[in-house]
Coordinates of C-alpha atoms (C1' of nucleotides) in Angstrom, one line a residue:
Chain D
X1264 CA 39.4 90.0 55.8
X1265 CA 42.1 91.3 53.5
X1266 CA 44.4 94.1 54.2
X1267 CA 43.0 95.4 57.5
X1268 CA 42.6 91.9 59.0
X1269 CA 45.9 90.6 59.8
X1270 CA 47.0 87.0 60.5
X1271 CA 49.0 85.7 63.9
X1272 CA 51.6 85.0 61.2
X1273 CA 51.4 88.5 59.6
X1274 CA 51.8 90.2 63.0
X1275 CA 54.0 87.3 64.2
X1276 CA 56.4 88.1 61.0
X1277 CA 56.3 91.6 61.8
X1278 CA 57.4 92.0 65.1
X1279 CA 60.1 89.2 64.5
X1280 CA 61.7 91.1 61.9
X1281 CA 61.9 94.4 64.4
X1282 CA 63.2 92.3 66.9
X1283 CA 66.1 91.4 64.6
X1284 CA 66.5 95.4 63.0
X1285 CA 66.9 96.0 66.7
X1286 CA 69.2 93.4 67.8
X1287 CA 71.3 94.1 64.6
X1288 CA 71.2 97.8 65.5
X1289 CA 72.4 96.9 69.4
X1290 CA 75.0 94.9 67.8
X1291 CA 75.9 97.6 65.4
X1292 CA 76.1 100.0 68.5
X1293 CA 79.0 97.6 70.3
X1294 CA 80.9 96.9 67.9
X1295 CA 80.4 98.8 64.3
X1296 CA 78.7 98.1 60.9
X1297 CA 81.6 96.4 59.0
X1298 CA 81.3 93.3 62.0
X1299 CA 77.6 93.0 62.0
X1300 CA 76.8 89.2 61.8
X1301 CA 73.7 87.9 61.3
X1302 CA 75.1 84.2 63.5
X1303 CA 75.5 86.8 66.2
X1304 CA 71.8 88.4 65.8
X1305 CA 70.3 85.1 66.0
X1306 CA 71.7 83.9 68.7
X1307 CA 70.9 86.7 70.5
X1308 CA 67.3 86.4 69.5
X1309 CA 67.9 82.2 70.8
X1310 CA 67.0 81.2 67.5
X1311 CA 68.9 79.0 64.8
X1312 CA 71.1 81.2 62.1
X1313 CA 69.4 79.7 59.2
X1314 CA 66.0 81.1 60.0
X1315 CA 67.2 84.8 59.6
X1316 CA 66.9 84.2 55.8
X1317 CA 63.3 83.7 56.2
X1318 CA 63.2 87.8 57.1
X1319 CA 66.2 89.2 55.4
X1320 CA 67.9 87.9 51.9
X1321 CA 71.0 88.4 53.1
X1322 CA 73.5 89.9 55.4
X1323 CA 73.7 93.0 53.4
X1324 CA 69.7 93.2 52.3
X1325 CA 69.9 94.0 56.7
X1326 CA 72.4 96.3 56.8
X1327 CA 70.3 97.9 54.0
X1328 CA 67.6 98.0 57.1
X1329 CA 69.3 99.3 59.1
X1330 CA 70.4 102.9 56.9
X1331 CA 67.5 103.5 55.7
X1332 CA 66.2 103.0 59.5
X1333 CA 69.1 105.1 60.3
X1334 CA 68.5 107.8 57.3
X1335 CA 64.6 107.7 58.7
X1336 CA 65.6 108.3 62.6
X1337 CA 67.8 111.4 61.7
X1338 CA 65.4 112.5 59.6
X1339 CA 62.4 112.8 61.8
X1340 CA 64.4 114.2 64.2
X1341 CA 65.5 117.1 62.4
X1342 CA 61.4 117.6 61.2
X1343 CA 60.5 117.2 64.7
X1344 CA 62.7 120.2 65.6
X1345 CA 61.3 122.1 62.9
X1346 CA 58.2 122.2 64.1
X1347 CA 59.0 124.1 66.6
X1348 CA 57.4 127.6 66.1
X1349 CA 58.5 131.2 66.3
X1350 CA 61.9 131.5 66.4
X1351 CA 64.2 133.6 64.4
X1352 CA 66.6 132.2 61.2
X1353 CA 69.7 131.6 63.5
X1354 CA 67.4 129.8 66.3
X1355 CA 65.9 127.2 64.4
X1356 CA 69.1 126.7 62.3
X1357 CA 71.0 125.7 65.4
X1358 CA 67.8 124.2 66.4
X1359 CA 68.4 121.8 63.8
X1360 CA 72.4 121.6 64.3
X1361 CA 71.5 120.6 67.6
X1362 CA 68.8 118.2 67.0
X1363 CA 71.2 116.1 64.3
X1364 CA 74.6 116.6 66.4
X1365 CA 71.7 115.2 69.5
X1366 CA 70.9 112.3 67.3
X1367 CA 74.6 111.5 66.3
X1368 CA 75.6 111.6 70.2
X1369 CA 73.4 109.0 71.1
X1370 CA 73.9 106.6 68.2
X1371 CA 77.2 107.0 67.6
X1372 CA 77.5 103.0 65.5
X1373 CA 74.4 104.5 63.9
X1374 CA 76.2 108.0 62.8
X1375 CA 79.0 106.6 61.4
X1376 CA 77.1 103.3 59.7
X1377 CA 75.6 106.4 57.4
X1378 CA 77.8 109.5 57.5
X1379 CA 81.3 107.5 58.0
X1380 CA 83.3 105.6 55.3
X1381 CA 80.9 103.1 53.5
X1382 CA 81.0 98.9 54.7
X1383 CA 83.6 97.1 53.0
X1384 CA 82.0 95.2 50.6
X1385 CA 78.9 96.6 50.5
X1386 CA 76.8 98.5 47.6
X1387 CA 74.1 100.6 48.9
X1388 CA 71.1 100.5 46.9
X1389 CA 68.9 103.2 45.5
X1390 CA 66.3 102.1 48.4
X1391 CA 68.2 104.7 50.8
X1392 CA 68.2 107.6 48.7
X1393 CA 64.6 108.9 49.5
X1394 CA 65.2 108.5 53.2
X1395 CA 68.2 110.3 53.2
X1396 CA 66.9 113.1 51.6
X1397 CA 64.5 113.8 54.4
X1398 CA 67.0 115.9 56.5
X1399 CA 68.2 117.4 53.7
X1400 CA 64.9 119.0 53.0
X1401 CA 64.2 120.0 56.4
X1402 CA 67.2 122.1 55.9
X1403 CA 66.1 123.7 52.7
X1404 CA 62.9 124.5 53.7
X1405 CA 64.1 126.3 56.6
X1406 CA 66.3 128.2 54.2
X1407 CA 63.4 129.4 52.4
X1408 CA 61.5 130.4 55.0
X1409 CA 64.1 132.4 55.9
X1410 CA 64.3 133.9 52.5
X1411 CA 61.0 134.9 52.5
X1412 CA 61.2 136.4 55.7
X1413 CA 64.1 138.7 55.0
X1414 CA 66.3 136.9 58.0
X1415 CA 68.6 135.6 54.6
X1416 CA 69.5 138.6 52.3
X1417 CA 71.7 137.6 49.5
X1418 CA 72.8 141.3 47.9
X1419 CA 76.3 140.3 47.8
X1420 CA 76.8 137.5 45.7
X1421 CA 80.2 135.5 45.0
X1422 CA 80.4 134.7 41.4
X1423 CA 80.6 131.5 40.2
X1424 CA 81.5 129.1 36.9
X1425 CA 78.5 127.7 34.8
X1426 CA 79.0 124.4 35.6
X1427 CA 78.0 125.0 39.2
X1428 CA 75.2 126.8 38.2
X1429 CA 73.8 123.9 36.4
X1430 CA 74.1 121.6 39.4
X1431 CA 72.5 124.2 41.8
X1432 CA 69.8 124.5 39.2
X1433 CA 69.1 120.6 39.7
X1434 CA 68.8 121.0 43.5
X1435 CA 66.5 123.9 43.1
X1436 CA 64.2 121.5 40.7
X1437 CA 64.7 118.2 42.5
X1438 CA 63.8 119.8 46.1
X1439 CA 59.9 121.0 46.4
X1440 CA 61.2 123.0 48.9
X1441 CA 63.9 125.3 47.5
X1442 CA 61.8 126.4 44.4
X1443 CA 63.3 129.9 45.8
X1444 CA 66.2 129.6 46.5
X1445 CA 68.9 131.5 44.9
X1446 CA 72.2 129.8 43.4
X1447 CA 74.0 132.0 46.2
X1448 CA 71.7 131.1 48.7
X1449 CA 72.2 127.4 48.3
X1450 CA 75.9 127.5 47.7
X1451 CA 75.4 129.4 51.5
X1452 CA 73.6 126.4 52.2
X1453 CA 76.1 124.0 51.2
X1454 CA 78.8 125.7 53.2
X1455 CA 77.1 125.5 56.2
X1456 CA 76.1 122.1 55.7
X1457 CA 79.5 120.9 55.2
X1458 CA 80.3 122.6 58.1
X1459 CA 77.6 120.5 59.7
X1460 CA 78.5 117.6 59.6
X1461 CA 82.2 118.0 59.1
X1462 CA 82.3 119.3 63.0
X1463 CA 80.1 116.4 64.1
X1464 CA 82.2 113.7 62.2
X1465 CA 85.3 115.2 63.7
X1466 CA 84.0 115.3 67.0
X1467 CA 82.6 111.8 66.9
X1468 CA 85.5 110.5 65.3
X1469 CA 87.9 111.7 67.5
X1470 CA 89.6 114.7 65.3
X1471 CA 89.5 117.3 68.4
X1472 CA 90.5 115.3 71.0
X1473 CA 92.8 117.3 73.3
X1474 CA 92.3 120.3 71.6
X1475 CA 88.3 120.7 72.1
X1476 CA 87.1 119.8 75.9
X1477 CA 83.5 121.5 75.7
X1478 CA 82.3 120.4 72.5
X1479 CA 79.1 121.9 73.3
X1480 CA 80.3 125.6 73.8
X1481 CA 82.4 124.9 70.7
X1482 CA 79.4 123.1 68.7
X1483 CA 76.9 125.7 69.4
X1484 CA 79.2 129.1 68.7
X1485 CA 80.6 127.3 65.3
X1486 CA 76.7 127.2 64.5
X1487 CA 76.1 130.4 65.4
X1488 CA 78.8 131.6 62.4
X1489 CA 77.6 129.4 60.1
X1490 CA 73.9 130.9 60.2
X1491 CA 75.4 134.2 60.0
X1492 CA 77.4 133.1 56.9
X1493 CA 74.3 131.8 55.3
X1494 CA 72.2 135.4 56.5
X1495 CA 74.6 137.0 54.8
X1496 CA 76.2 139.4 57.7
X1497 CA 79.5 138.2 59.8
X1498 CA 80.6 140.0 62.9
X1499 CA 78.5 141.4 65.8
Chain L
X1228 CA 130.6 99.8 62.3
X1229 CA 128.1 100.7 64.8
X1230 CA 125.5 103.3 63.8
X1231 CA 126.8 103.8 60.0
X1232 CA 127.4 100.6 58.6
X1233 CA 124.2 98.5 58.3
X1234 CA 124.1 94.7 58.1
X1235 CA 122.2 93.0 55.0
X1236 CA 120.6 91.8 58.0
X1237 CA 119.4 94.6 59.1
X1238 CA 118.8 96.3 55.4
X1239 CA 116.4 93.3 54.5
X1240 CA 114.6 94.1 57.4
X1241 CA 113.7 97.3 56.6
X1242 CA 113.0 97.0 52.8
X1243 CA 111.4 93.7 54.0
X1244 CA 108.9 96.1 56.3
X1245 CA 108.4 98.7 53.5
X1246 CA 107.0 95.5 51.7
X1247 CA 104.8 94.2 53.9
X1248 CA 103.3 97.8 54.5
X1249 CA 103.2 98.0 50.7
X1250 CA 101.2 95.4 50.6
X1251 CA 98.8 96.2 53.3
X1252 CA 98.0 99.2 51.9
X1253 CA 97.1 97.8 48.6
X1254 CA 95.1 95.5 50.3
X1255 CA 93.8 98.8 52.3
X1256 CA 93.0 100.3 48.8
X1257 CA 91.0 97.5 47.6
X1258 CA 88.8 96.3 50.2
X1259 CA 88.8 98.9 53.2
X1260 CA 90.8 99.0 56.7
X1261 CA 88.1 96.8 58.3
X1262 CA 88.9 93.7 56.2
X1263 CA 92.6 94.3 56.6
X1264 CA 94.3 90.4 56.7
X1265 CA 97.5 89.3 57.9
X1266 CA 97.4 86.0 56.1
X1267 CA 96.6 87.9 52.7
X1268 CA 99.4 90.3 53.5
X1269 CA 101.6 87.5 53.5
X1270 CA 100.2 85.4 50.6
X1271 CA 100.5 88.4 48.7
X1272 CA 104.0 88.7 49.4
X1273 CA 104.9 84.9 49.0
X1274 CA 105.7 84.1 52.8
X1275 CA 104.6 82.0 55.2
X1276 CA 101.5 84.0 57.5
X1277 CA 103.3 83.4 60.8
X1278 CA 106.3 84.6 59.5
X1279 CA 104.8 88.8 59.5
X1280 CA 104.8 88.5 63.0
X1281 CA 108.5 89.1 63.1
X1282 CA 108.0 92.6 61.5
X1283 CA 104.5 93.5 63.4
X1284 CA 103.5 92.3 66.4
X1285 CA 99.8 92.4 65.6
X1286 CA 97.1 93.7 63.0
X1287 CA 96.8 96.2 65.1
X1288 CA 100.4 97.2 65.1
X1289 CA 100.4 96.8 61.0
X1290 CA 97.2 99.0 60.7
X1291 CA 99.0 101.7 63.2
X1292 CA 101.6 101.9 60.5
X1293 CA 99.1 102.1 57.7
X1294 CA 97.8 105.3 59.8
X1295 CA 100.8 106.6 60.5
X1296 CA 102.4 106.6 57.0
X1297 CA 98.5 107.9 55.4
X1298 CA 99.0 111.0 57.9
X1299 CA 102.3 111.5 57.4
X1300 CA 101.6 111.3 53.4
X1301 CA 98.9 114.0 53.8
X1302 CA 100.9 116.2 55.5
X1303 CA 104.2 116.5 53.6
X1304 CA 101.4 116.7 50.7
X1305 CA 100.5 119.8 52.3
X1306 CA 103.9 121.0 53.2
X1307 CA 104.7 120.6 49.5
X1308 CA 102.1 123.0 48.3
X1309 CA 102.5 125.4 51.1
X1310 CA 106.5 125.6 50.2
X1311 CA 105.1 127.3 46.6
X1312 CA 105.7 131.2 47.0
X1313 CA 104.3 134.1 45.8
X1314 CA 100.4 133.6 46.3
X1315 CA 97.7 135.6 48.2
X1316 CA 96.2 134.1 51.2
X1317 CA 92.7 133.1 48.9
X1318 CA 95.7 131.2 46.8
X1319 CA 97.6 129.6 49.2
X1320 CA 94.2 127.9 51.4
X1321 CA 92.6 127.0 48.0
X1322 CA 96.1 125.3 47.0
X1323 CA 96.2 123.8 50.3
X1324 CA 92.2 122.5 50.2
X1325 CA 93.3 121.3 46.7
X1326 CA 96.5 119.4 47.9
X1327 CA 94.5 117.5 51.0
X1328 CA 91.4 116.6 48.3
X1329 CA 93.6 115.6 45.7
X1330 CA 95.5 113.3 47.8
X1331 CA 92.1 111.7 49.5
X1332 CA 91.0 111.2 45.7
X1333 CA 94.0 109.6 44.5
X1334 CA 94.0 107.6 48.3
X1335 CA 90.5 107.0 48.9
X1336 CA 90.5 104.4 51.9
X1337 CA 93.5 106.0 53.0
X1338 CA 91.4 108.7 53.2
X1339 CA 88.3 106.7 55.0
X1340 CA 91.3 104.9 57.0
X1341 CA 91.9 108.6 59.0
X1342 CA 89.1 110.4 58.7
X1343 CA 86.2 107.7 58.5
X1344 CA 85.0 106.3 60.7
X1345 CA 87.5 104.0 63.0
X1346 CA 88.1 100.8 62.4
X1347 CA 85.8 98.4 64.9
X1348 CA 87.7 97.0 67.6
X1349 CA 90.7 98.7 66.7
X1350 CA 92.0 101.7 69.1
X1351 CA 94.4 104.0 68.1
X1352 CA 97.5 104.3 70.4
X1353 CA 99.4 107.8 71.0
X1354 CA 101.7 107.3 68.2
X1355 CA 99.3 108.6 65.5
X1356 CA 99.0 112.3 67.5
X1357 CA 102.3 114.2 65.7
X1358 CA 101.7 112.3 62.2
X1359 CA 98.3 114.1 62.5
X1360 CA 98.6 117.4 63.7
X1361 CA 101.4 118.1 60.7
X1362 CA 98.6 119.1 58.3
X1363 CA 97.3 121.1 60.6
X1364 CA 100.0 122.9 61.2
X1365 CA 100.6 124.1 57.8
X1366 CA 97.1 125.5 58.7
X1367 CA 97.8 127.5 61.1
X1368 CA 100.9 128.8 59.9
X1369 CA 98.8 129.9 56.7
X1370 CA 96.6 132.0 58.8
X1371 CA 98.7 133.2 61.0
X1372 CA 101.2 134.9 57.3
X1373 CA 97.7 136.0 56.8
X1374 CA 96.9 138.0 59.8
X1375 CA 100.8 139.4 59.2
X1376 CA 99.9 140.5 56.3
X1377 CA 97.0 142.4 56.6
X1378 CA 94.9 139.6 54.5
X1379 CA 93.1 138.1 57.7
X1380 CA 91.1 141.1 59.1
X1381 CA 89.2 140.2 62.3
X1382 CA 87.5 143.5 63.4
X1383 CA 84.2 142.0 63.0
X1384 CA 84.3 139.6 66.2
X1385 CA 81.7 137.4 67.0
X1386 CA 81.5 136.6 71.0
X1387 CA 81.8 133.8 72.2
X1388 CA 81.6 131.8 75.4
X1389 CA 84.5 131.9 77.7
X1390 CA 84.9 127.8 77.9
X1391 CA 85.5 128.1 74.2
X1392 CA 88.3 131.0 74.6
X1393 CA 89.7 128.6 77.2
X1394 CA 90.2 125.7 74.5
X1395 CA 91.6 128.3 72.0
X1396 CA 94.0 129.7 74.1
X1397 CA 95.2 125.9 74.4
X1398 CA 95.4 125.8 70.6
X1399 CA 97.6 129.1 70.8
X1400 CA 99.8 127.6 73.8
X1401 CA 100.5 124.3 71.5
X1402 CA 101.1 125.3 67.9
X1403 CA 104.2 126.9 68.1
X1404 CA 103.1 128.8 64.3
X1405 CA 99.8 129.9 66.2
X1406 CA 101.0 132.2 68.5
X1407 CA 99.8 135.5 67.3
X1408 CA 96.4 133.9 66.2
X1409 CA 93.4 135.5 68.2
X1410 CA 90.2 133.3 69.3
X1411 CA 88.4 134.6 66.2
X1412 CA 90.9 134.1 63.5
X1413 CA 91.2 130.7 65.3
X1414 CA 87.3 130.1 65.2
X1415 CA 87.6 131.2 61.8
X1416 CA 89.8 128.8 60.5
X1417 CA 88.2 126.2 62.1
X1418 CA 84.7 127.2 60.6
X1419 CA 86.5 126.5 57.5
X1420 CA 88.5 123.5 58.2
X1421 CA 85.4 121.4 59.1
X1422 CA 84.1 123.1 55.7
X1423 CA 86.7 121.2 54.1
X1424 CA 86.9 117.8 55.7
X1425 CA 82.9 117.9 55.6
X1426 CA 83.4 118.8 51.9
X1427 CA 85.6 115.9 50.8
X1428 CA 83.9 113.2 52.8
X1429 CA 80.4 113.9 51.3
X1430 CA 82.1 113.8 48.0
X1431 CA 83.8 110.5 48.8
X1432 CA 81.3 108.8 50.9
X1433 CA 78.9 109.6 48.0
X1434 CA 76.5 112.3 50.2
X1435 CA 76.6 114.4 47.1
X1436 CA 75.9 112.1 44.3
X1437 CA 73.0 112.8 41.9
X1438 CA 73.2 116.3 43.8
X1439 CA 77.1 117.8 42.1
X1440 CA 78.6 116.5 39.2
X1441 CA 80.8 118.7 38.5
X1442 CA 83.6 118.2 41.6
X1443 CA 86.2 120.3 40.6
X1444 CA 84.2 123.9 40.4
X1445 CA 81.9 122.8 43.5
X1446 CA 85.4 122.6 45.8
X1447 CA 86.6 125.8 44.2
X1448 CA 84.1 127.1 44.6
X1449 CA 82.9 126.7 48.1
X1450 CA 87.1 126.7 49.2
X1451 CA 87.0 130.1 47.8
X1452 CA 84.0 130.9 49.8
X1453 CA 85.8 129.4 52.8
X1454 CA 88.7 131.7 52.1
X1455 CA 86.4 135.2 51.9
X1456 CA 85.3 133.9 55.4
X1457 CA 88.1 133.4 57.0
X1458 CA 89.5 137.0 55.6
X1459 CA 86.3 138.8 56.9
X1460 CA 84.9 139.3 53.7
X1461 CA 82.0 138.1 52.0
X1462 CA 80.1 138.7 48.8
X1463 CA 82.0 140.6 46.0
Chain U
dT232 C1' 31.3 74.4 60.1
dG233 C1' 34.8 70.7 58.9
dT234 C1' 38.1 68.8 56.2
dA235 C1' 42.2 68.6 52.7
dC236 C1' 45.8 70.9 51.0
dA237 C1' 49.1 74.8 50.7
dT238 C1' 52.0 77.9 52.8
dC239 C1' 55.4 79.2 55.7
dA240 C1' 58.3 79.6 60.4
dG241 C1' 61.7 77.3 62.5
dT242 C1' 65.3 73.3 63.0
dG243 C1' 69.8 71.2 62.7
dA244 C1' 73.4 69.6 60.0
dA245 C1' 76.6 70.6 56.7
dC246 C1' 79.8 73.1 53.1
dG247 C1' 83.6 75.7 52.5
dC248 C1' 85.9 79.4 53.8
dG249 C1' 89.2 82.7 56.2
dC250 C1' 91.0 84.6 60.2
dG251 C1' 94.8 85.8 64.2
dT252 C1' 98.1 83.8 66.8
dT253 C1' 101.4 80.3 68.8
dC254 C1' 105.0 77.0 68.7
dA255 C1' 108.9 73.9 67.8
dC256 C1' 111.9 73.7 64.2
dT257 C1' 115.7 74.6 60.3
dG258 C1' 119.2 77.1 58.3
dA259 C1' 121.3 81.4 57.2
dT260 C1' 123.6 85.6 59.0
dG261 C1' 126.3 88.2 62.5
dT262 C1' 129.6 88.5 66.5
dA263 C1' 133.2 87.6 70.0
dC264 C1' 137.5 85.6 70.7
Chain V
dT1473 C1' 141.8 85.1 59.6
dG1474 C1' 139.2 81.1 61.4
dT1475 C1' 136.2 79.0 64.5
dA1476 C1' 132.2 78.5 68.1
dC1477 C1' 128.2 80.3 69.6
dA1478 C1' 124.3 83.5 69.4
dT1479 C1' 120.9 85.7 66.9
dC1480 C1' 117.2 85.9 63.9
dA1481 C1' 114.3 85.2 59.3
dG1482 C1' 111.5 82.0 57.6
dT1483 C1' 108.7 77.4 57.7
dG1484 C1' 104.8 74.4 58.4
dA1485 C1' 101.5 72.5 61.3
dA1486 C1' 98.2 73.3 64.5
dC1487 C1' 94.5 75.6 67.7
dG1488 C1' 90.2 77.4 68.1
dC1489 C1' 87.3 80.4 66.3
dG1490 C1' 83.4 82.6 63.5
dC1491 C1' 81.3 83.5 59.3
dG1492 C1' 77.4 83.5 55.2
dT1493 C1' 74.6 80.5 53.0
dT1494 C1' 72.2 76.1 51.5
dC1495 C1' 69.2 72.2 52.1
dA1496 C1' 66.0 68.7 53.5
dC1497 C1' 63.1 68.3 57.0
dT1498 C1' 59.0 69.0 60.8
dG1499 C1' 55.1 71.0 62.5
dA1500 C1' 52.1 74.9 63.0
dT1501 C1' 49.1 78.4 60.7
dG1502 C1' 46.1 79.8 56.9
dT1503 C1' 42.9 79.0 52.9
dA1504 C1' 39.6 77.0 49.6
dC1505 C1' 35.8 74.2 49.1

DNA sequence: TGTACATCAGTGAACGCGCGTTCACTGATGTAC
DNA sequence: TGTACATCAGTGAACGCGCGTTCACTGATGTAC
């Protein structure tokens, strides 16, 4: 009767505090991070303001909820994709383009709360770093895999200054994933990832309007060059 | 005494204007776009709140300056370097990446103002579309003194969907220094301008913390990169 | 198993604050004759 | 050049709103004996 046993207040307090994540996220989704208030979530859940405080500390102790929820959603999306078997380097690569560009589509509030400018005010704390590394290593690992199977060949290498080195160096012992990984490979890495999300933010943020009308055609072919930039061969 | 002669009327309005905007934009730099106040705006500059409305008929209207005059300041930013002569192509991008980060780190929620996420409830009016598209231009006209010069070569075509060529070709119709541009020089550079946009707001919406310390040689390096792509050529 | 006490969810009122915008007014600057 | 009227910058009060957070309280749920 301890911690598999759970009380009707334990389940009670559980479910309650979903129910406001999720009516925080909805009103997130209308109207943006930086107007999130938690008056607003309570009335929409009928209940009286003060009581919030009983699940969250504090306005920002929700929005903290709500990246890391964020952070989490992206990232088993991107895993989920990954899964996916037998496919070549470039497949799952846009696999994964796809699957995060999928994800930003269809919570747009969401995309930006993490990937746009930060909320006034507000001071992330080190609670959302671990959850936002998760898509980051889905990434890496697919990398590596594609080292090992000769998809990635990095014979031409573009030199670079010590000091990147030394950061590259920390990504390849911080990430169990990219043990192998050469500096020019994750350099490769990092250029594509940029490229990443710099297309999705500027699609989503309304950089290409007028000049980009099927973002999909457009998404999918700039994908297509950046795994070939990372494999190492451009052209047909 | 029509057009040429101006009224001190008319010259306190203007430097009165300049002011106000000044002020906004310090306020900008402080706390973000979102929390933008009218009423600080004018405590700050010693008049009465109601008393803005004369020069801005709204918030909205004062934060479509701010967005104007942040566009405006990253393009003749970029003019400015482009006007240097003398440079190979690999110079002349990596002076230009330089020019639009340097200006987003000395500017940072000027930055997040344009190419963050928008501002909730606020929706941008056709007046911000030429202040934008003047960085871009320099862009363009870099590549296309490229591909003049023999530094662009784009033999090695990678095929694309005909949707896509369709949006190109309106890129090609529009910016009058693109004409001579073909779809993959124009895929090309856009690879590498989300590169750089997706570069600078990872570094300034902290995606990259703990991960790059040094800044500097990480840009180089990976605009350098950016630059080998564009040109067709990779590795040493 | 039954009772006494402790814990905790939820209430309702209040504090103190800032916001955008409107309006009727005063007094200085500009313009037409 | 001098006067009469029109324009416009700036004032101060007000409307109506929403916010985060605190606090003393009630009543239901959980726990120890």
């Amino acid at each position: 009767m301890a911690a598999v046993t759970t009380t009707a207040r334990a389940r009670a307090r559980a479910e309650i505090t979903t129910e406001i994540k999720a009516a925080a996220r909805r009103q997130v989704a209308e109207s943006g991070a930086a107007s999130l208030s938690l008056r607003a979530v309570a009335r929409e859940l009928g209940m009286v303001s003060s009581n919030v405080y009983r699940y969250f500390a504090s306005r920002d102790d929700l929005l903290t909820a709500l990246i890391i929820d964020a952070y989490d959603a992206i990232g088993s999306a991107a895993e989920e994709e990954a899964a996916v078997g037998r496919r070549t380097f470039e497949q799952r690569w846009i696999g994964l383009a796809r699957a995060i560009r999928g994800w930003a589509l269809d919570h747009p509030h969401d995309y930006a709360l993490v990937y746009g400018s930060p909320v006034p005010g507000y001071r992330a704390p080190t609670d959302t770093v671990s959850p936002a590394t998760r898509v980051t290593l889905v990434a890496l690992r697919l990398l590596a895999d594609a080292v090992r199977s000769g998809e990635i060949r990095a014979d031409a290498v573009v030199p670079m200054p010590r000091p990147l080195h030394a950061d590259l160096a920390g990504i390849r012992a911080g990430g169990l994933a990219s043990a192998n990984l050469s500096d020019e490979v994750l350099a490769r890495g990092l250029q594509a990832w940029t490229q990443l999300f710099g297309t999705i933010s500027f699609e989503m943020f309304g950089h290409l309007q007028n000049v980009i009308h099927d973002y999909d055609a457009f998404f999918d072919h700039q994908m297509r060059r950046a795994a070939r930039t990372i494999a190492g061969r451009e052209g047909t």
